[in-house]
Amino acid sequence: LRLRIRRSDGARSWEQSFEVPERPGMTVLDALFYVQENLDPTLAFRYSCHWAVCGSCAMLINGVPRLACNTPLAKAGDAPRLAPFPGYDGEVGDDEIVLSPLPSMAVIKDLVVDQTPFFRKYRAVRPVFGPDGDAPTDERRMDRAQVGSLERYTNCILCAACYAACPVVARSPDYLGPAALAKLYRFAIDPREGRGTERLTSADLPSGWGGCQFYTNCRKVCPKGVPPDEGIARARAGLRGRRE
Ligand code: SF4
Ligand code: FES
């Protein structure tokens, strides 16, 4: 199998191909290790857990943001159809896989991008629980329905796949983006949170809830099933309800 990798040293970029002997069950991350250990030790990519938990190995795999550790080579071609965004237009042959760094972030080296803007926006929504009043003597209880509605948003592993796939992020650098807005929504609807309403109104801006144009790329690429577009739609409906 041929891996075509978009490489960069920060100043210049080029494409390089490597032949990798495919083993059953081999993932894209395994193939990258094969290249690094056998063909070119200078190849840079990010990873940690190998298990779709840490969120650090996201990259464009045949033009679609996915986790390298969670994408078997045999399934690299099975990807959702997406609305166009930078990097989503590569011509890919049947006997090859094209790997490139996530768009909408500057490349540091090869497949490693500078995630600073992504995490700056994440911090901007203050992703920390802020309950009202004194701490209870017992735990803060929620019913099943409340847990269910929160859970879909708490599964985010901050891989930035949705951020990279978002056409609005690509053209509007101020837009908070799907992951940060999904996190903000998660805190806005948490019944234990003391500033839920304030959180909802804090992103009532063109760079917040209002920026989304519902391309739905975010939901389609999320490896954890988080639906940022749905949270944004619900937040907008909540704000409309408050105005009426
Ligand atoms: S919402 Fe999904 S795609 Fe976006 S950062 Fe979180 S885990 Fe990754
Ligand atoms: S290495 Fe941790 S998510 Fe892929």
Coordinates of N, CA, C and O in Angstrom, one line a residue, residues 118-131 158 176 179-188 190 193-203 209:
F118 N -7.5 26.5 18.4 CA -8.5 25.6 18.9 C -8.7 25.7 20.4 O -9.8 25.8 20.9
F119 N -7.6 25.6 21.1 CA -7.6 25.5 22.6 C -7.9 26.9 23.2 O -8.5 27.0 24.2
R120 N -7.5 28.0 22.4 CA -7.9 29.3 22.9 C -9.4 29.5 22.9 O -10.0 30.0 23.9
K121 N -10.0 29.0 21.9 CA -11.5 29.1 21.8 C -12.2 28.2 22.9 O -13.2 28.6 23.4
Y122 N -11.6 27.1 23.1 CA -12.1 26.2 24.1 C -12.0 26.8 25.5 O -13.0 26.8 26.3
R123 N -10.9 27.5 25.8 CA -10.7 28.2 27.1 C -11.7 29.3 27.2 O -12.2 29.7 28.3
A124 N -12.0 30.0 26.0 CA -12.8 31.2 26.0 C -14.2 30.9 26.5 O -14.9 31.8 27.0
V125 N -14.7 29.6 26.4 CA -16.1 29.3 26.9 C -16.1 28.9 28.3 O -17.1 28.4 28.9
R126 N -14.9 29.0 29.0 CA -14.8 28.7 30.4 C -15.4 27.3 30.7 O -16.4 27.1 31.3
P127 N -14.7 26.2 30.2 CA -15.2 24.9 30.4 C -15.0 24.3 31.8 O -14.5 23.2 31.9
V128 N -15.5 25.0 32.7 CA -15.4 24.5 34.1 C -16.7 24.7 34.8 O -17.4 25.7 34.7
F129 N -17.1 23.7 35.5 CA -18.4 23.6 36.3 C -18.4 24.8 37.3 O -17.5 25.0 38.1
G130 N -19.5 25.6 37.3 CA -19.6 26.7 38.3 C -21.0 26.6 39.0 O -21.9 27.3 38.6
P131 N -21.1 25.8 40.0 CA -22.4 25.6 40.7 C -22.8 26.9 41.5 O -21.9 27.6 42.0
L158 N -11.6 16.4 22.3 CA -10.8 17.6 21.9 C -9.8 17.3 20.8 O -8.6 17.7 20.9
L176 N -16.1 30.7 17.1 CA -15.7 29.8 18.2 C -15.5 28.3 17.7 O -14.6 27.6 18.2
A179 N -16.5 22.5 18.5 CA -16.1 21.8 19.7 C -16.4 22.8 20.9 O -17.0 22.4 21.9
A180 N -15.9 24.0 20.8 CA -16.1 25.0 21.9 C -17.6 25.3 22.1 O -18.0 25.3 23.3
L181 N -18.4 25.4 21.1 CA -19.8 25.7 21.2 C -20.5 24.4 21.8 O -21.4 24.6 22.6
A182 N -20.1 23.2 21.4 CA -20.7 22.0 22.0 C -20.4 22.0 23.5 O -21.3 21.6 24.3
K183 N -19.2 22.4 23.9 CA -18.8 22.4 25.3 C -19.6 23.4 26.1 O -20.1 23.2 27.2
L184 N -19.8 24.6 25.4 CA -20.5 25.7 26.1 C -22.0 25.2 26.3 O -22.6 25.5 27.3
Y185 N -22.5 24.6 25.3 CA -23.9 24.1 25.4 C -24.1 23.1 26.5 O -25.0 23.1 27.3
R186 N -23.1 22.2 26.6 CA -23.1 21.2 27.6 C -23.2 21.8 29.0 O -23.9 21.3 29.9
F187 N -22.4 22.9 29.2 CA -22.5 23.6 30.5 C -23.8 24.4 30.7 O -24.3 24.5 31.8
A188 N -24.3 25.0 29.6 CA -25.5 25.8 29.6 C -26.7 25.0 30.1 O -27.6 25.5 30.7
D190 N -26.5 22.1 31.9 CA -26.3 21.3 33.1 C -27.1 21.8 34.2 O -26.9 22.9 34.6
E193 N -25.3 23.6 37.1 CA -24.5 24.8 36.8 C -25.3 26.0 37.2 O -26.5 26.1 37.0
G194 N -24.6 27.0 37.8 CA -25.2 28.2 38.3 C -25.3 29.3 37.3 O -26.1 30.2 37.5
R195 N -24.6 29.2 36.2 CA -24.6 30.3 35.2 C -25.1 29.9 33.8 O -24.6 30.3 32.8
G196 N -26.0 28.9 33.8 CA -26.5 28.4 32.6 C -27.0 29.5 31.6 O -26.6 29.5 30.4
T197 N -27.9 30.4 32.1 CA -28.4 31.4 31.2 C -27.3 32.3 30.7 O -27.3 32.7 29.5
E198 N -26.5 32.7 31.6 CA -25.3 33.6 31.2 C -24.5 32.9 30.2 O -24.0 33.6 29.2
R199 N -24.3 31.6 30.3 CA -23.5 30.9 29.3 C -24.2 30.9 27.9 O -23.6 31.1 26.9
L200 N -25.5 30.8 28.0 CA -26.3 30.8 26.7 C -26.1 32.1 26.0 O -25.9 32.2 24.8
T201 N -26.3 33.2 26.8 CA -26.3 34.5 26.1 C -24.9 35.0 25.8 O -24.7 35.8 24.9
S202 N -23.9 34.4 26.5 CA -22.5 34.8 26.2 C -22.1 34.6 24.8 O -21.2 35.3 24.3
A203 N -22.7 33.6 24.1 CA -22.3 33.3 22.7 C -23.4 33.7 21.7 O -23.4 33.2 20.6
W209 N -23.1 31.2 18.6 CA -24.1 30.3 18.0 C -24.5 30.8 16.6 O -24.8 30.0 15.7

